[in-house]
Coordinates of C-alpha atoms in Angstrom, one line a residue:
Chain A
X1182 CA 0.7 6.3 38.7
X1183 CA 1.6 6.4 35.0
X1184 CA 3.7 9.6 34.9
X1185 CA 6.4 8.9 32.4
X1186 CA 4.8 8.4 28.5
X1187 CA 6.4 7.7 25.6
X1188 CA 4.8 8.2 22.4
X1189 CA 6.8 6.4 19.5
X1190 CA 5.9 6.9 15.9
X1191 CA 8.6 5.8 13.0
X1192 CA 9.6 2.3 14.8
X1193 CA 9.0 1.5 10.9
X1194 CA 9.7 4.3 8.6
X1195 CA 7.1 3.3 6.2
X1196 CA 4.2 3.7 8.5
X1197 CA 3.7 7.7 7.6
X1198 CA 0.0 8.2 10.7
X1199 CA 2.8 7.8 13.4
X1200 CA 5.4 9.8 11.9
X1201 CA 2.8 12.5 11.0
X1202 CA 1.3 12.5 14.6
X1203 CA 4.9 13.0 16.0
X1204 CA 6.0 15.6 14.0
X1205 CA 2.4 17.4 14.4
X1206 CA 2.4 17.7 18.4
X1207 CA 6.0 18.2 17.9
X1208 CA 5.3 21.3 16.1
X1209 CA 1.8 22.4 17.3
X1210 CA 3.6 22.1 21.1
X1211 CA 2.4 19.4 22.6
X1212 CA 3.2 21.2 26.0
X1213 CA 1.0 24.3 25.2
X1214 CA -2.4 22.8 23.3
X1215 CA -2.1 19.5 25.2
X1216 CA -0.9 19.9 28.6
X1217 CA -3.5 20.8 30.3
X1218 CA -5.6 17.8 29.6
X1219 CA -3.1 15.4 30.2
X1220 CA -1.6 17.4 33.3
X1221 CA -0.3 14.3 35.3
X1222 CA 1.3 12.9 32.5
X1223 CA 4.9 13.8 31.4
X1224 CA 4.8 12.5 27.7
X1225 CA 8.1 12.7 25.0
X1226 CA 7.4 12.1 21.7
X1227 CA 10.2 10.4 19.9
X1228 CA 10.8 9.4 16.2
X1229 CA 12.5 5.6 16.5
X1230 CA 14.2 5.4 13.2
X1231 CA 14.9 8.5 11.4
X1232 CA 17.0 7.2 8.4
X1233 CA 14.6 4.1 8.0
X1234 CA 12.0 7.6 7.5
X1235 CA 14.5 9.2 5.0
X1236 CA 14.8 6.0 2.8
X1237 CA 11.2 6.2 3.4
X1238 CA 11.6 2.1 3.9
X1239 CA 10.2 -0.1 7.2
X1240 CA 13.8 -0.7 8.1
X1241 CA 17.4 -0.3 6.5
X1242 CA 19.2 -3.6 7.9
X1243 CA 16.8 -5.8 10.3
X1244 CA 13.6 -4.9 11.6
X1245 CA 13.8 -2.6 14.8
X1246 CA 10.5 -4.5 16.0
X1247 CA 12.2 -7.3 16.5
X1248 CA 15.1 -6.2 18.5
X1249 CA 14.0 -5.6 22.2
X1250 CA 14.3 -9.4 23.5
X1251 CA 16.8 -9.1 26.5
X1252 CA 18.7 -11.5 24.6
X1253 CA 19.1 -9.7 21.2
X1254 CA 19.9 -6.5 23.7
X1255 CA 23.0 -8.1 25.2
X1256 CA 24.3 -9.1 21.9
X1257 CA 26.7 -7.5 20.1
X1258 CA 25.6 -7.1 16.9
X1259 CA 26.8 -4.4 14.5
X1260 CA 23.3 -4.1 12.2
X1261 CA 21.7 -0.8 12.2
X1262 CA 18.7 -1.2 13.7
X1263 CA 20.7 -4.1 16.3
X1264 CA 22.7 -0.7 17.6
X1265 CA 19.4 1.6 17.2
X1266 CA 17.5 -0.8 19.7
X1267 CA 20.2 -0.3 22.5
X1268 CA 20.6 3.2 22.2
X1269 CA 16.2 3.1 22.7
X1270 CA 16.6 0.7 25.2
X1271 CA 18.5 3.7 27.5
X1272 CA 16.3 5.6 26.8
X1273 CA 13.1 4.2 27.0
X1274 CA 14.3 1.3 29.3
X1275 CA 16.0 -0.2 30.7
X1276 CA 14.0 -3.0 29.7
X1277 CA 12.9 -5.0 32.9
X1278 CA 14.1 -2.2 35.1
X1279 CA 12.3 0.8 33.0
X1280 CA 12.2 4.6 33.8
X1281 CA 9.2 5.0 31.9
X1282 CA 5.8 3.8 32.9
X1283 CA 4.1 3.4 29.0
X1284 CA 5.7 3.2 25.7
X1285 CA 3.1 3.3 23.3
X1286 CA 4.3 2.4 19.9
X1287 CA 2.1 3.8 16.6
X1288 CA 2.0 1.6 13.8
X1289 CA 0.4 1.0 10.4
X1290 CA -0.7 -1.8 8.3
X1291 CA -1.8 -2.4 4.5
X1292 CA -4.7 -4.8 6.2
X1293 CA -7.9 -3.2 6.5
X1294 CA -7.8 -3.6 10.7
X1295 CA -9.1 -0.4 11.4
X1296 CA -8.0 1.2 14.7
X1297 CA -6.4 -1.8 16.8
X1298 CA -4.6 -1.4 20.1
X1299 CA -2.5 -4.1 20.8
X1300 CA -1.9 -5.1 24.5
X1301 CA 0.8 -7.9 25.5
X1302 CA -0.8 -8.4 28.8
X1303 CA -4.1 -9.3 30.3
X1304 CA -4.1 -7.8 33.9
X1305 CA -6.2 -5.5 35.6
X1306 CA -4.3 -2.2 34.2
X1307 CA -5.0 -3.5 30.5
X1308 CA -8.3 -4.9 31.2
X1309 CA -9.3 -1.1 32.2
X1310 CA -7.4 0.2 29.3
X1311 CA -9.2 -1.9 26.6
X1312 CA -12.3 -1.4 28.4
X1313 CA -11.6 2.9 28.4
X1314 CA -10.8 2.8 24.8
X1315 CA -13.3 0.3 23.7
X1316 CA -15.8 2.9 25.3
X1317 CA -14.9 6.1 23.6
X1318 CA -14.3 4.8 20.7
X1319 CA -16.3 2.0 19.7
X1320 CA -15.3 1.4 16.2
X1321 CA -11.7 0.2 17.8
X1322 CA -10.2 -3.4 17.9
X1323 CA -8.9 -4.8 20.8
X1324 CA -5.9 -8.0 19.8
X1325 CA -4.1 -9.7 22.9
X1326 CA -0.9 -11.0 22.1
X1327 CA -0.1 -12.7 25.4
X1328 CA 1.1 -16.0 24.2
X1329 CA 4.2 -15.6 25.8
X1330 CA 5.4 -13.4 28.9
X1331 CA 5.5 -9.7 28.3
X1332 CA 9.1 -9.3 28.6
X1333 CA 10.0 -12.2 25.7
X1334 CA 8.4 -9.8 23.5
X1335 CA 11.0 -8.6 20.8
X1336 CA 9.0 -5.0 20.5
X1337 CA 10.0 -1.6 21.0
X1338 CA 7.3 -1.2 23.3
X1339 CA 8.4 -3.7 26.1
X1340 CA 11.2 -1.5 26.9
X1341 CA 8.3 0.4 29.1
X1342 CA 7.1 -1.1 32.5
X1343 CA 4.1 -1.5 30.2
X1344 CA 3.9 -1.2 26.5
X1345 CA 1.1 -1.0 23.7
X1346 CA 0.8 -0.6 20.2
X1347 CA -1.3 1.2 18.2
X1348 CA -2.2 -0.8 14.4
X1349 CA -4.2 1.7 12.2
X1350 CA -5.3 0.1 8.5
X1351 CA -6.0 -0.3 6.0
X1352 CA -3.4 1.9 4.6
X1353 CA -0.4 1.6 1.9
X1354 CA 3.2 2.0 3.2
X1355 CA 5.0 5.3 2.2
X1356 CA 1.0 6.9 1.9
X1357 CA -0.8 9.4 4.4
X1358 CA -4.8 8.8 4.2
X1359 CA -7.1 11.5 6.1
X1360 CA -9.0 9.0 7.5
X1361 CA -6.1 6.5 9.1
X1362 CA -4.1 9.5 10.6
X1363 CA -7.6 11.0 12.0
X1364 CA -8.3 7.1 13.9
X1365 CA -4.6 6.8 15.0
X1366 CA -4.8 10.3 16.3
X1367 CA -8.2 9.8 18.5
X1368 CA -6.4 6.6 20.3
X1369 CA -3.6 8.4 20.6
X1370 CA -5.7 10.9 22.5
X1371 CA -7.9 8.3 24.4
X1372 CA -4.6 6.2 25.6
X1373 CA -3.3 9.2 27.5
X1374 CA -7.3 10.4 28.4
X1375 CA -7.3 6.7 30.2
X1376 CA -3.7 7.4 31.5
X1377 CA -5.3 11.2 33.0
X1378 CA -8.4 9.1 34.7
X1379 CA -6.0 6.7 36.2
X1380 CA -3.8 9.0 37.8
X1381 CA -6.2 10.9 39.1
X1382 CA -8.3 8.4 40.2
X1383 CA -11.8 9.1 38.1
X1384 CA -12.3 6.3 35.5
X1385 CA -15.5 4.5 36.1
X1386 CA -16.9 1.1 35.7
X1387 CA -16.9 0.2 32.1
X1388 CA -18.6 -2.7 30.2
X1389 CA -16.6 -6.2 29.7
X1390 CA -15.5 -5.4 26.2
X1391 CA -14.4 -7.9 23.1
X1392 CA -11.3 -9.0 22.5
X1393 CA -9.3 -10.9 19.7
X1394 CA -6.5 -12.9 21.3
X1395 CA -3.4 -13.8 18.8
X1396 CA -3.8 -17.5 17.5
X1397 CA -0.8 -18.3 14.7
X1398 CA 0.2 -17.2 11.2
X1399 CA -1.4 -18.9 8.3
X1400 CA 1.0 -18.9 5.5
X1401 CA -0.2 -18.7 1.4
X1402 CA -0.5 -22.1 -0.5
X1403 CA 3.0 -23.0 -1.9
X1404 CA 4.1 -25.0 -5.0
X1405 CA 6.8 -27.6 -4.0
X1406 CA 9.6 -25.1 -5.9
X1407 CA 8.1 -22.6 -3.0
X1408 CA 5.7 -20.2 -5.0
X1409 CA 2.4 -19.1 -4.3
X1410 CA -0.2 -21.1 -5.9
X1411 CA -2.9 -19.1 -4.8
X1412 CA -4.2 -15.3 -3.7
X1413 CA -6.6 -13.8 -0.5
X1414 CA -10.0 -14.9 -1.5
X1415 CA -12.1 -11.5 -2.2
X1416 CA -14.3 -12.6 0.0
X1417 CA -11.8 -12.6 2.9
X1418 CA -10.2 -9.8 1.8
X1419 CA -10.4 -6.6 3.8
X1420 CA -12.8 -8.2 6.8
X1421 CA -9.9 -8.4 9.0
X1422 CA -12.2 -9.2 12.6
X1423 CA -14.7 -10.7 11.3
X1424 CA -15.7 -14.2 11.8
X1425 CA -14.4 -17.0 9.3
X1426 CA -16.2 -20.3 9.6
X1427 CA -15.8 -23.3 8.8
X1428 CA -15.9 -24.1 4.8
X1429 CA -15.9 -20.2 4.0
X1430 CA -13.4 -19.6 1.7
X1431 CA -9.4 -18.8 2.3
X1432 CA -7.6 -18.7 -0.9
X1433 CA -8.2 -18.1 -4.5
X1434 CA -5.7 -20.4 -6.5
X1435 CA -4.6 -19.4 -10.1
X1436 CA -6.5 -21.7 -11.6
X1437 CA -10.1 -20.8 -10.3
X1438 CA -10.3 -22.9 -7.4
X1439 CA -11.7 -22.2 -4.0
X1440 CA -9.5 -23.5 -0.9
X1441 CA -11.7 -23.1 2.3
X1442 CA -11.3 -23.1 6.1
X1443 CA -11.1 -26.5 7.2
X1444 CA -10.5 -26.1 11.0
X1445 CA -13.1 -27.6 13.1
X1446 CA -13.4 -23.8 14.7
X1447 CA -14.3 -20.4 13.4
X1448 CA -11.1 -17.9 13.4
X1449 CA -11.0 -14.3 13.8
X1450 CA -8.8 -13.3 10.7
X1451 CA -6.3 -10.1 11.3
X1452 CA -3.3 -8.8 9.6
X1453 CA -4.6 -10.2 6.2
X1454 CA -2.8 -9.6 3.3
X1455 CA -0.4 -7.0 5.1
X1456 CA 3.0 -5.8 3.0
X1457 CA 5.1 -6.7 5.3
X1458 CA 4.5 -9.7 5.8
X1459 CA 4.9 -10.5 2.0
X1460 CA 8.4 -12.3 2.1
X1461 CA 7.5 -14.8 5.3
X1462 CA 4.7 -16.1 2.8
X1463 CA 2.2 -15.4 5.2
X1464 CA -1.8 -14.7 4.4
X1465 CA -3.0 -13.5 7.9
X1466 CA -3.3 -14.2 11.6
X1467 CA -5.9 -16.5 13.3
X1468 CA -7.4 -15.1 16.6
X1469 CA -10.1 -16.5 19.1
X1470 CA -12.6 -13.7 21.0
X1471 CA -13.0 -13.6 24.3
X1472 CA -14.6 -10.5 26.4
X1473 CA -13.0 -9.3 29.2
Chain B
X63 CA -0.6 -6.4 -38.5
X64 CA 0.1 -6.4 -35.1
X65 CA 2.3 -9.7 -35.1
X66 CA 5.0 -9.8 -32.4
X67 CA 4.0 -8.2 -28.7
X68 CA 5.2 -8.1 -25.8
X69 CA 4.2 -8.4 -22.3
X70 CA 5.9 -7.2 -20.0
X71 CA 5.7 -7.3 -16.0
X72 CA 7.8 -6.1 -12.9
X73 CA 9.0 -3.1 -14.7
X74 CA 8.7 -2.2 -10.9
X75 CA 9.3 -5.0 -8.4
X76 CA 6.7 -4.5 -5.8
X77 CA 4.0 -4.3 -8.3
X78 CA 2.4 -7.4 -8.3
X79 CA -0.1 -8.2 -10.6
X80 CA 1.8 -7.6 -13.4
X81 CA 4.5 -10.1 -12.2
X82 CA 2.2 -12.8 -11.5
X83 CA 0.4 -12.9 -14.2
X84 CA 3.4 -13.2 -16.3
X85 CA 4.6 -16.0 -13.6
X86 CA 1.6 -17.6 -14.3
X87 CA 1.2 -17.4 -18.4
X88 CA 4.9 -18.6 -18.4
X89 CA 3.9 -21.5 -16.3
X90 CA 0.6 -22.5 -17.8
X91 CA 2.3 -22.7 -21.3
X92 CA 0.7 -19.5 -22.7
X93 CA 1.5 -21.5 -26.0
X94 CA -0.5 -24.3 -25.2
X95 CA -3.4 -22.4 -23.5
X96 CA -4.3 -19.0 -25.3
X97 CA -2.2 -19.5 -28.8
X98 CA -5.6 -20.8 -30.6
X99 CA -7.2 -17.7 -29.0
X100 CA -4.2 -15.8 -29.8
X101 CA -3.5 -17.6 -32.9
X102 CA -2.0 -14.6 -35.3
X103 CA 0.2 -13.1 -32.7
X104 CA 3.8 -13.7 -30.8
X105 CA 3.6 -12.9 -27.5
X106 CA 6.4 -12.9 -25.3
X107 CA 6.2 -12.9 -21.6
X108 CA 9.1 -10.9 -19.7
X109 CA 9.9 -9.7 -16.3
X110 CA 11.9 -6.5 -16.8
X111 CA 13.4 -5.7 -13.6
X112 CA 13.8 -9.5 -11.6
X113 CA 16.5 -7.8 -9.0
X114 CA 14.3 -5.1 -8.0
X115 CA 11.3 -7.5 -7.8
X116 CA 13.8 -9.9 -5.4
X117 CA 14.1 -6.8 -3.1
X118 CA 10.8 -6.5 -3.6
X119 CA 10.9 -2.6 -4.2
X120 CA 10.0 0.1 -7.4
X121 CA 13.9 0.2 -8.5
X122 CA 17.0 -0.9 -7.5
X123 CA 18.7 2.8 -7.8
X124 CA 16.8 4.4 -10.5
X125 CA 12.9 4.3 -11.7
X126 CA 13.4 1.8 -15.1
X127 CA 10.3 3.0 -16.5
X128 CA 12.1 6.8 -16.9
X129 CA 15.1 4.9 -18.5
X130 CA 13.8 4.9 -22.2
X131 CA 14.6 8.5 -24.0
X132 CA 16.8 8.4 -26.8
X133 CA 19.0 10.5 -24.8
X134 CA 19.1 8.4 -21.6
X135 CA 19.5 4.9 -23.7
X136 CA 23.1 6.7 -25.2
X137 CA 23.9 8.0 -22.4
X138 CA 27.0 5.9 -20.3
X139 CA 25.3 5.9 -16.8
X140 CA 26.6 3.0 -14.8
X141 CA 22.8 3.1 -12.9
X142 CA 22.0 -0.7 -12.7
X143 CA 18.5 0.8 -13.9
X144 CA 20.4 2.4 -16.9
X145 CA 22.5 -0.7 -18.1
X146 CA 19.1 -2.7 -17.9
X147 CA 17.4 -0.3 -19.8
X148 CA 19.9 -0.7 -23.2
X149 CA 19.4 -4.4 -22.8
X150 CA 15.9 -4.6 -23.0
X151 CA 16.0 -1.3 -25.7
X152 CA 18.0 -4.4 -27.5
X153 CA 15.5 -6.9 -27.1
X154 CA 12.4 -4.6 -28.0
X155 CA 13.2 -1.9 -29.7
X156 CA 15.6 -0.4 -30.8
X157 CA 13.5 2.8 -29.9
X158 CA 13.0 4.2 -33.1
X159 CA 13.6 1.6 -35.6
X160 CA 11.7 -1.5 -33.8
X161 CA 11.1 -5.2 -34.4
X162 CA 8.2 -5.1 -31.8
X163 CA 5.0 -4.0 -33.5
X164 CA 3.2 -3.5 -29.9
X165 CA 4.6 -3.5 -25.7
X166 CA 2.2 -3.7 -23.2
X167 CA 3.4 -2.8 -20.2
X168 CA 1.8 -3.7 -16.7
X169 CA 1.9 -1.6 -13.6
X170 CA 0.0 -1.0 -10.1
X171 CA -0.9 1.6 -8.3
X172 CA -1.6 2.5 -4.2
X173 CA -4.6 5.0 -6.2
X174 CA -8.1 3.7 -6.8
X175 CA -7.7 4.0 -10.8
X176 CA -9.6 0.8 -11.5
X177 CA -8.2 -0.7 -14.8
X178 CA -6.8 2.1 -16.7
X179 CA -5.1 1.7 -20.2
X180 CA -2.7 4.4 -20.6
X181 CA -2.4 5.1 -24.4
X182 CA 0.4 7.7 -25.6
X183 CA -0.7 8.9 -28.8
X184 CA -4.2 9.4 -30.2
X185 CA -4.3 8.2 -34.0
X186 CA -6.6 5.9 -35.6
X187 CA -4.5 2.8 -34.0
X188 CA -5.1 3.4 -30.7
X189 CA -8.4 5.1 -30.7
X190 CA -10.0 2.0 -32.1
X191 CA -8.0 -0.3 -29.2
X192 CA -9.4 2.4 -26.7
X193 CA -13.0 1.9 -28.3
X194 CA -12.2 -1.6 -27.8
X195 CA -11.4 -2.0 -24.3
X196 CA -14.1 0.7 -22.7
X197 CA -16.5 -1.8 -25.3
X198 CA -15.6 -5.0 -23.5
X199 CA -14.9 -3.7 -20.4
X200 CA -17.2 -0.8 -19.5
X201 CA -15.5 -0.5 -15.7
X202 CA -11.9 0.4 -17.7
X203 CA -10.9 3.9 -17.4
X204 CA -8.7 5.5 -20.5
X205 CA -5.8 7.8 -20.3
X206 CA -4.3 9.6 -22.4
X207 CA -0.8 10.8 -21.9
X208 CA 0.1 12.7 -25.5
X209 CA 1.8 16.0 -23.7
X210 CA 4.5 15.0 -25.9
X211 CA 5.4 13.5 -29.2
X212 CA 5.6 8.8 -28.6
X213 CA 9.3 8.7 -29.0
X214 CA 10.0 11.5 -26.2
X215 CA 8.4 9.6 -23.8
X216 CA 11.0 7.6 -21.2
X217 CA 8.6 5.5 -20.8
X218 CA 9.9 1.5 -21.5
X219 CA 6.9 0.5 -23.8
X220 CA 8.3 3.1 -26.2
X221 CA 10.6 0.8 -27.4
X222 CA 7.8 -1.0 -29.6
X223 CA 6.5 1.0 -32.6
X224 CA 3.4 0.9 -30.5
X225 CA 3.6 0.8 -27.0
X226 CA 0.4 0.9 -23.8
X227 CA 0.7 0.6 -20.2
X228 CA -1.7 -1.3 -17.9
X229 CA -2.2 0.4 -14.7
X230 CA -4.6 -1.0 -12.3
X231 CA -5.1 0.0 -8.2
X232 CA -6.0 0.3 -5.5
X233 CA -3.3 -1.9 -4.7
X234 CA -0.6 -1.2 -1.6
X235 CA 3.2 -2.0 -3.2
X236 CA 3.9 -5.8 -2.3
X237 CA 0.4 -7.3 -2.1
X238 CA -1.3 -9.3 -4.3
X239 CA -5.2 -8.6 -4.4
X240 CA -8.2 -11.1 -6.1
X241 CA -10.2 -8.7 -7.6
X242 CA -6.9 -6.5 -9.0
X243 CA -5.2 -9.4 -10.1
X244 CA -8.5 -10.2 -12.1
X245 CA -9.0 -7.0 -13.4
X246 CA -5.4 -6.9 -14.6
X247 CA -5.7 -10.3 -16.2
X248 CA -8.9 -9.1 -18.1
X249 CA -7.2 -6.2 -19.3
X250 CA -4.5 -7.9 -20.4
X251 CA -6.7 -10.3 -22.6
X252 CA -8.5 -7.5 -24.2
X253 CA -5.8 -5.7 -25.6
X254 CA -4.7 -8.8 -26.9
X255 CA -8.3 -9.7 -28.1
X256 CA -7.9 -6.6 -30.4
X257 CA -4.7 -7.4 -31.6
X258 CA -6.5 -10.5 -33.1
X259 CA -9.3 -8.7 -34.7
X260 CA -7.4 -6.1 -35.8
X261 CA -5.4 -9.0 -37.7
X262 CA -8.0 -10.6 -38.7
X263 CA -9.9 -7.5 -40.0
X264 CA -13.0 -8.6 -38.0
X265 CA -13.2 -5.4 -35.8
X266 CA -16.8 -3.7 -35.6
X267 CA -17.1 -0.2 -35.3
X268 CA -17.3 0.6 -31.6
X269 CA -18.7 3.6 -30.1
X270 CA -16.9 6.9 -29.2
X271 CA -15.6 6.2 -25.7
X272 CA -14.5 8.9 -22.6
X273 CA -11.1 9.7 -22.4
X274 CA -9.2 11.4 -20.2
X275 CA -6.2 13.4 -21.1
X276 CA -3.3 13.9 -18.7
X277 CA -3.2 17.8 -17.4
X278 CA -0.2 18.2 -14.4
X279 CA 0.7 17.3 -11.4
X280 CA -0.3 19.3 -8.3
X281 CA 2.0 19.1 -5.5
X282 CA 0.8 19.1 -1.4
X283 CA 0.5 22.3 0.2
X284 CA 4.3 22.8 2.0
X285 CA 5.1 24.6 4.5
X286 CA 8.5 27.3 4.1
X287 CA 10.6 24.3 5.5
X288 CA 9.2 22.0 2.9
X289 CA 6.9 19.7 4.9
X290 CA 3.8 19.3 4.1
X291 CA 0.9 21.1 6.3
X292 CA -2.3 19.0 4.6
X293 CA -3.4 15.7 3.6
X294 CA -5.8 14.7 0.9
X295 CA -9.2 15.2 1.6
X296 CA -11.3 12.2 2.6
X297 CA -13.8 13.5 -0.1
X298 CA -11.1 13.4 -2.6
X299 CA -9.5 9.8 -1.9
X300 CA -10.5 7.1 -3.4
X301 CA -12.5 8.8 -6.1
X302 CA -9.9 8.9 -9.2
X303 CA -11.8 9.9 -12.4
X304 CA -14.5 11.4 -10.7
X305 CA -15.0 15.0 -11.7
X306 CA -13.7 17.7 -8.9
X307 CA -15.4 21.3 -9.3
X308 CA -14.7 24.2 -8.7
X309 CA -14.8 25.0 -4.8
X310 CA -15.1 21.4 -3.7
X311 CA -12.5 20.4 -1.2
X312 CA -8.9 19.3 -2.3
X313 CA -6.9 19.0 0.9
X314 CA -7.3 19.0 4.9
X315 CA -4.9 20.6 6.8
X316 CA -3.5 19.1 9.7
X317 CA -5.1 22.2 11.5
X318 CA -8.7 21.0 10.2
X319 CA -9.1 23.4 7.8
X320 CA -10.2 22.8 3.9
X321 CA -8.3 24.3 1.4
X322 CA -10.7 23.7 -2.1
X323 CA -10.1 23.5 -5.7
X324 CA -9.5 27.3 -7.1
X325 CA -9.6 26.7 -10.7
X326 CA -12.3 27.4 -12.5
X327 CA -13.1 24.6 -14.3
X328 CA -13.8 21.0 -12.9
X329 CA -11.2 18.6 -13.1
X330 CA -10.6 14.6 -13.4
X331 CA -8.0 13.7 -10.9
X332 CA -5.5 10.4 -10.9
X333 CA -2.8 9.0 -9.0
X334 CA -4.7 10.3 -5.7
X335 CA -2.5 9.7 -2.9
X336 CA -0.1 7.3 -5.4
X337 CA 2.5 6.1 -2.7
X338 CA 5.5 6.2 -5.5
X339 CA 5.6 9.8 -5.8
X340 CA 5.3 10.1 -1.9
X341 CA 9.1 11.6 -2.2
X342 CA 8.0 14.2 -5.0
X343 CA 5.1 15.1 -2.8
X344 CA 2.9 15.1 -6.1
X345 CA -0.8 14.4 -4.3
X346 CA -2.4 13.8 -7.4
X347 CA -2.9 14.4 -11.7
X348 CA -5.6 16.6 -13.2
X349 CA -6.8 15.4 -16.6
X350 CA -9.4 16.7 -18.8
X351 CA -12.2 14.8 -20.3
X352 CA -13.2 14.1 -24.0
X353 CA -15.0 11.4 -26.6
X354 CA -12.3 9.9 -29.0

């Protein structure tokens, strides 16, 4: 049974859909308009970082998505979001012993990734899940981080027995657009409709679905003093998902010049061109698809 | 004449274009490369604001580009903003009484403006550089911000006896994109295309081009606590410049209901959804539209 939810918007305080969602259910009563379709679940809805929302920044001191590895967990660190990420960890967590059965975690991004769960694990429950949402909502993404085991994950989410994420983009940081809240709020909606099914045992059989599993960062060309010498090619630029094959190109560099995909492979490109990612120097994520 | 100019970027760090074009003029050797092109004028190359560009945000602790009244710039604020904004009043200006015949300053925005050229005043000068432009680069919207007399702007390209912003988007704060970065670099070269022909009395007579003159700022609907209760409209992002009439849709309320535009007379909004004046809760500009 998944009983205990936690819904999780302002892990970054620049990501306004989450934020908005939160403080709307919070407001409408989540417990009046929403309860009775979701009547086996017992979902809180939490803001993670309230004074990373009032600077209206993704984090004040470190990035509180980073923070939930056991080990960061047991240190003793005296940065905000460090001291933030234990205080969570009660009450989401214990992470690895957890009192709640799903944290799902609403994020945003500048890259044009439309509505993306995120799942850290392939099992059965997951395979369902992407499968559910992937059915009601077909416009949705599917990524699979599972390159390493769930609970080496540094995200808030993990401090559930299970933890997602929701991605919504494209979407600037610190802006509210109609049509990103509207997609984060219908997988918001059609998590906890799969988490209703499940308890009560009346989800059917759905179709194998497609999914992008996480390959590695791909950083931007750098001059030997450590600048970029190039920009997203347009052509790349907001197709987030869609194939990239070999000899399309990459990267636009200042002077005119085409740099193209030189892997042997084509790549599922995600996360390109996102904000935050602007000081690690990195251009976007490779994935491969799989269907499951 | 229009002899000395100059070009300024990163009057706000996270906005990109601007920076990186300058990066990129200093690097080529804008001497060597576009001073037979550019051959009567001076142009100097200058990132304003280099700490708030490190942190890769707007401002340090106050906007710079608000710094530039003749009452802020004697004023004795210790504001890192304010001590910056003497220092380059010094090295354009002085307001008032300048050695810098024109400052073109280059900005982003999160708002799908295209390439606008903001101009401040509307006298022979810069109707002929607004013919100009919208001549050579038909997709270039104008605005024209003369609610006030040049010198009571705050604005930093006041501190030339001439000064224009650049203001280009859709862009999310921190990214770099192809086709704005392109659009900003084509900008750039036309204004400075002008400033050659008006040297070298070689400019035609252009035809009279569609302007559009800065009205105010309406704020989001809020509720008696302050928060806001709507979002833009999804008929109402994205479309900067188009014309909004009477009764169309403005806003969406997070109930689902439309609230629509009451005046009655059509509108040209701007700075839809503009992520900088997220904290002001301004949702957008109105302007008016005429043929200079």
């Amino acid at each position: 049974m998944i009983n205990k939810i936690a819904l999780v918007g302002g892990t970054h305080g620049n990501e306004t859909s989450g934020i908005q969602l939160i403080h709307n259910w919070q407001s409408e009563g989540f417990s009046d308009a929403l309860s009775s379709r979701y009547s086996s679940l017992d979902v809180s809805l939490t803001i993670a970082n309230p004074d990373a929302l009032s600077a209206n920044v993704r984090f004040v001191e470190e990035d509180l998505n980073r923070q939930f590895t056991l080990e960061a967990l047991s240190n003793a660190s005296d940065a905000k979001e460090a001291k933030l990420a234990k205080k969570l960890n009660q009450q989401f967590g214990p992470k690895g012993n957890s009192t709640t059965d799903l944290v799902i975690d609403i994020h945003n991004t500048t890259s044009n990734m439309g509505a993306t769960l995120i799942i850290l694990e392939a099992d059965d429950f997951h395979i369902q899940l992407a499968r559910f949402v992937k059915h009601h909502m077909p416009e949705a993404n599917i990524l699979l981080e599972d390159e390493k085991p769930y609970l080496e994950h540094g995200y808030l989410c993990t401090t559930g027995k299970r933890g997602v994420m929701i991605e919504v983009g494209a979407q600037p940081q610190g802006v509210l657009r109609e049509d990103v809240y509207l997609l984060t709020q219908t997988m918001a909606e059609v998590i906890l409709d799969f988490c209703q099914a499940y308890n009560t045992d009346s989800l059917e059989q759905y179709a194998e679905c497609e999914v992008f599993r996480l390959g590695e960062n791909i950083k931007f060309p750098l001059s030997a003093e450590g600048k970029r010498t190039a920009m997203i090619h347009h052509s790349l630029q907001d197709n987030d998902f869609a194939p990239l094959i070999p000899g399309a190109p990459v990267f636009r560099t200042f002077d005119g010049k085409d740099i193209e995909w030189q892997e042997a492979q084509e790549t599922y490109p995600h996360f390109i061109n996102e904000a935050a990612y602007h000081k690690l120097d990195v251009a976007f994520a490779t994935a491969t698809r799989l269907m499951l």
